[in-house]
Amino acid sequence: MNIVFVLDKNYSSYLEVALKSVHYHHHNVNIYIIHDGISRAELTRVGQYLAHRGNSLHDLYIEDVNKLIIFPTVGSPDHIGAFSLVRLFVHRLLPENLDKVIYLDVDVIINKPIDKLWNIDIDNYLLGAVTDYGMEFHWFHKYFDKQQYINSGVMLINLNKWRELNVDKYFIDGALKYGKKFEYGDQDTINFSLSKELIKLLPIGFNFQVGLLEDRLREADIDLSPHFTFVPNIIHYTGKFKPWLNEDHEDFPKFYKDNYIFYQNLDWNNI
């Protein structure tokens, strides 16, 4: 199994929790970290723990993203930096012998094994991903008609097909045409640049987005958690409700918070 994270150094402190969750459920995984300045000592320390179960950490440092890619301006929220666009070029950065990879945002945890995700056949697709249920509930794009729209925080990527079709050209063309009308940067670039026929929709359990649930829970002002017994493979803390906030912060999540805290407090030596 191959997994890749793409993150700028400002999010490095949250990476370790996600890596613990991978390590807890899996062994012999190749994990690639594409970043712009995470401490080498920190990555070495975490890599030594990962090696105890046969997991390997590969450090892919990008010194200057502007020298790596020249990309049109795209609309994006303030909290999503330019480095997020690098995930559109993972097929150029990862070793050529890799034919498939699971991309993960840093605000996810693996909640139970993801072998079934890895084994999904996407030979005829560019990628597999889960519908963005926040967009299903409330379509935010005033310049685009409502359509199939995936959340790019978890993607099963067919690297062979990305290379074969030179997919970055599609991303650049889409950004040149529509980028200034985008709301969500790289995620919009993926959704509005690629043919829907080349995106395989995956079950919700592989990217369970809790942001929408948080919004609805708070709007109703009731505790909905007893009504949810579903155990997703991957929990994704979408939106503003991040589990690394202080517990007394107004945006600290109420939903699936204990799952994150478990890995946050888990000692590497106890895995």
Coordinates of C-alpha atoms in Angstrom, one line a residue:
M1 CA 0.0 0.0 0.0
N2 CA 1.2 3.5 -0.8
I3 CA 0.0 6.7 0.9
V4 CA 0.9 10.3 0.3
F5 CA 0.4 13.4 2.3
V6 CA 1.0 16.9 0.9
L7 CA 1.3 19.7 3.4
D8 CA 3.0 22.9 4.2
K9 CA 5.1 23.2 7.3
N10 CA 2.4 25.1 9.2
Y11 CA 0.4 21.9 9.5
S12 CA 3.3 19.6 10.4
S13 CA 2.2 19.3 14.1
Y14 CA -1.0 17.6 13.0
L15 CA 0.7 15.1 10.7
E16 CA 1.9 12.9 13.5
V17 CA -1.7 12.0 14.7
A18 CA -2.7 10.9 11.2
L19 CA 0.5 8.8 10.9
K20 CA -0.2 7.2 14.3
S21 CA -3.6 6.1 13.0
V22 CA -2.1 4.6 9.8
H23 CA 0.5 2.8 11.9
Y24 CA -2.1 1.5 14.3
H25 CA -4.0 -0.3 11.6
H26 CA -1.4 -1.2 9.0
H27 CA 2.1 -2.5 8.5
N28 CA 4.4 -2.6 5.4
V29 CA 3.0 0.7 4.0
N30 CA 5.0 3.1 2.0
I31 CA 4.3 6.6 3.3
Y32 CA 5.4 9.7 1.3
I33 CA 5.5 13.1 2.8
I34 CA 5.6 16.0 0.3
H35 CA 6.3 19.2 2.2
D36 CA 8.0 22.6 2.2
G37 CA 10.1 22.5 5.3
I38 CA 9.1 20.1 8.0
S39 CA 12.0 19.4 10.4
R40 CA 14.2 16.6 9.1
A41 CA 14.9 15.5 12.7
E42 CA 11.1 15.3 13.3
L43 CA 10.5 13.2 10.2
T44 CA 13.4 10.9 11.1
R45 CA 12.1 10.4 14.6
V46 CA 8.6 9.5 13.4
G47 CA 10.1 7.3 10.6
Q48 CA 11.9 5.2 13.2
Y49 CA 8.7 4.5 15.0
L50 CA 6.9 3.6 11.7
A51 CA 9.7 1.2 10.9
H52 CA 8.9 -1.0 13.9
R53 CA 5.9 -2.4 12.0
G54 CA 7.6 -2.3 8.6
N55 CA 6.1 1.0 7.5
S56 CA 8.5 3.3 5.7
L57 CA 8.5 7.1 5.6
H58 CA 9.8 8.9 2.5
D59 CA 10.8 12.5 2.8
L60 CA 10.1 14.6 -0.3
Y61 CA 11.1 18.1 0.4
I62 CA 10.0 20.9 -2.0
E63 CA 12.2 23.9 -1.4
D64 CA 10.4 26.4 -3.6
V65 CA 7.0 25.4 -4.9
N66 CA 7.0 28.3 -7.4
K67 CA 10.0 26.8 -9.1
L68 CA 8.3 23.4 -9.3
I69 CA 5.0 24.5 -10.8
I70 CA 3.7 27.5 -12.6
F71 CA -0.1 27.5 -12.0
P72 CA -2.8 30.0 -12.8
T73 CA -4.4 31.9 -9.9
V74 CA -7.4 30.1 -8.4
G75 CA -9.9 31.2 -5.8
S76 CA -9.4 29.5 -2.4
P77 CA -10.2 30.0 1.3
D78 CA -7.6 31.8 3.3
H79 CA -6.7 28.7 5.3
I80 CA -5.8 26.7 2.2
G81 CA -2.3 27.7 1.1
A82 CA -0.7 27.6 -2.4
F83 CA 1.2 24.5 -1.4
S84 CA -2.1 22.5 -1.6
L85 CA -1.8 22.8 -5.4
V86 CA 1.2 20.4 -5.3
R87 CA -1.2 17.5 -4.9
L88 CA -2.2 18.0 -8.5
F89 CA 1.3 17.0 -9.5
V90 CA 1.9 14.0 -7.3
H91 CA 2.3 11.8 -10.4
R92 CA 5.4 13.9 -11.2
L93 CA 6.9 13.8 -7.7
L94 CA 6.4 10.2 -6.6
P95 CA 8.6 7.4 -7.9
E96 CA 7.8 6.2 -11.4
N97 CA 7.4 2.6 -10.3
L98 CA 4.3 3.5 -8.2
D99 CA 1.2 2.9 -10.2
K100 CA -1.3 3.8 -7.5
V101 CA -1.4 5.9 -4.3
I102 CA -3.9 6.9 -1.6
Y103 CA -3.8 10.7 -1.0
L104 CA -4.8 11.8 2.5
D105 CA -5.3 15.3 3.9
V106 CA -3.6 15.9 7.2
D107 CA -7.0 16.4 9.0
V108 CA -8.0 12.8 8.7
I109 CA -7.5 9.7 10.9
I110 CA -7.7 6.0 9.9
N111 CA -10.4 4.6 12.0
K112 CA -10.3 1.0 10.8
P113 CA -8.2 -0.7 8.1
I114 CA -8.3 0.6 4.6
D115 CA -7.3 -2.5 2.6
K116 CA -10.6 -2.5 0.9
L117 CA -10.0 1.0 -0.3
W118 CA -6.6 0.1 -1.6
N119 CA -7.9 -2.9 -3.5
I120 CA -10.6 -1.0 -5.4
D121 CA -10.1 -1.4 -9.1
I122 CA -9.6 2.0 -10.7
D123 CA -7.8 0.9 -13.9
N124 CA -10.2 2.7 -16.1
Y125 CA -10.4 5.8 -13.9
L126 CA -8.1 8.7 -13.0
L127 CA -9.1 8.5 -9.4
G128 CA -11.7 7.3 -6.9
A129 CA -13.2 9.6 -4.2
V130 CA -16.2 10.2 -2.1
T131 CA -18.9 12.8 -2.8
D132 CA -18.5 16.0 -0.9
Y133 CA -21.7 15.9 1.2
G134 CA -21.4 19.5 2.3
M135 CA -21.8 20.5 -1.3
E136 CA -24.7 18.1 -1.7
F137 CA -26.4 19.8 1.2
H138 CA -25.5 23.4 0.2
W139 CA -24.0 24.1 -3.3
F140 CA -21.6 27.0 -2.8
H141 CA -20.6 27.7 -6.4
K142 CA -22.6 30.5 -7.9
Y143 CA -20.8 30.3 -11.2
F144 CA -21.3 26.6 -11.8
D145 CA -24.5 24.4 -12.0
K146 CA -24.8 21.8 -9.3
Q147 CA -23.1 18.6 -10.4
Q148 CA -21.2 15.6 -9.2
Y149 CA -18.6 17.0 -6.8
I150 CA -16.0 15.0 -4.9
N151 CA -14.1 15.8 -1.7
S152 CA -10.4 15.6 -2.5
G153 CA -9.3 15.1 1.1
V154 CA -9.1 11.3 0.4
M155 CA -8.3 10.1 -3.1
L156 CA -7.3 6.8 -4.6
I157 CA -5.2 8.0 -7.5
N158 CA -4.3 6.0 -10.6
L159 CA -0.8 7.3 -11.1
N160 CA -0.3 5.4 -14.4
K161 CA -3.3 7.1 -15.9
W162 CA -2.4 10.5 -14.6
R163 CA 1.0 10.2 -16.3
E164 CA -0.5 8.6 -19.5
L165 CA -3.0 11.4 -20.0
N166 CA -0.7 14.2 -18.7
V167 CA -3.4 15.1 -16.3
D168 CA -1.7 18.3 -15.1
K169 CA -2.5 19.8 -18.5
Y170 CA -6.2 19.4 -17.8
F171 CA -5.8 21.0 -14.4
I172 CA -3.9 24.0 -15.9
D173 CA -6.4 24.4 -18.7
G174 CA -9.3 24.2 -16.2
A175 CA -7.7 26.8 -13.9
L176 CA -7.0 29.1 -16.8
K177 CA -10.6 29.0 -17.9
Y178 CA -12.4 29.1 -14.6
G179 CA -9.8 29.5 -11.8
K180 CA -10.8 33.0 -10.7
K181 CA -14.4 31.7 -10.2
F182 CA -13.2 28.9 -7.9
E183 CA -14.0 28.8 -4.2
Y184 CA -11.9 25.8 -3.1
G185 CA -8.6 26.0 -5.0
D186 CA -7.2 22.6 -5.9
Q187 CA -10.4 20.7 -5.0
D188 CA -12.4 22.9 -7.5
T189 CA -9.6 22.4 -10.0
I190 CA -10.0 18.6 -9.8
N191 CA -13.8 18.8 -10.0
F192 CA -14.2 21.3 -12.8
S193 CA -11.3 20.2 -14.9
L194 CA -11.8 16.4 -15.2
S195 CA -14.5 14.4 -16.9
K196 CA -16.9 12.9 -14.4
E197 CA -16.7 9.6 -16.3
L198 CA -13.0 9.3 -15.2
I199 CA -13.9 9.7 -11.4
K200 CA -15.1 6.6 -9.6
L201 CA -17.4 7.4 -6.7
L202 CA -16.5 5.6 -3.5
P203 CA -18.5 4.6 -0.4
I204 CA -18.9 7.2 2.3
G205 CA -16.9 5.2 4.8
F206 CA -13.7 6.0 3.0
N207 CA -14.1 9.7 3.6
F208 CA -16.6 10.4 6.4
Q209 CA -16.8 14.2 6.5
V210 CA -17.9 15.3 9.9
G211 CA -18.1 19.1 9.1
L212 CA -21.7 18.8 7.7
L213 CA -22.8 16.8 10.7
E214 CA -21.3 19.3 13.1
D215 CA -23.1 22.1 11.3
R216 CA -26.5 20.3 11.5
L217 CA -25.9 19.1 15.1
R218 CA -25.3 22.6 16.3
E219 CA -28.1 24.1 14.2
A220 CA -30.6 21.7 15.8
D221 CA -28.9 22.1 19.2
I222 CA -29.3 18.4 20.1
D223 CA -26.9 15.6 20.6
L224 CA -27.2 13.4 17.5
S225 CA -24.3 11.2 18.3
P226 CA -26.4 8.4 19.9
H227 CA -28.2 8.0 16.6
F228 CA -25.0 7.3 14.6
T229 CA -23.5 3.8 15.0
F230 CA -21.7 3.8 11.7
V231 CA -18.0 3.1 12.0
P232 CA -16.2 4.7 9.0
N233 CA -12.7 3.6 7.8
I234 CA -11.5 7.2 7.5
I235 CA -12.8 10.2 9.5
H236 CA -12.2 13.5 7.9
Y237 CA -12.6 16.6 10.1
T238 CA -13.8 18.9 7.3
G239 CA -14.7 22.6 7.6
K240 CA -13.7 24.8 10.6
F241 CA -14.3 22.1 13.2
K242 CA -10.7 20.8 13.9
P243 CA -10.0 18.4 16.6
W244 CA -6.6 20.0 17.4
L245 CA -8.3 23.1 18.8
N246 CA -8.5 23.5 22.5
E247 CA -11.5 21.7 23.9
D248 CA -13.0 25.0 25.2
H249 CA -12.8 26.5 21.7
E250 CA -16.2 27.1 20.1
D251 CA -15.2 25.2 17.0
F252 CA -13.8 22.1 18.8
P253 CA -15.8 19.2 17.3
K254 CA -18.5 17.4 19.3
F255 CA -18.7 14.6 16.8
Y256 CA -16.0 11.9 16.6
K257 CA -13.8 13.9 18.9
D258 CA -12.8 10.9 21.0
N259 CA -11.5 9.0 18.0
Y260 CA -9.0 11.8 17.3
I261 CA -8.0 12.2 20.9
F262 CA -7.3 8.5 21.2
Y263 CA -4.6 8.8 18.5
Q264 CA -3.4 12.1 19.7
N265 CA -2.7 10.7 23.2
L266 CA -1.4 7.3 21.9
D267 CA 2.2 6.6 22.7
W268 CA 4.1 5.3 19.7
N269 CA 5.6 2.6 21.9
N270 CA 2.1 1.2 22.7
I271 CA 1.3 0.6 19.0

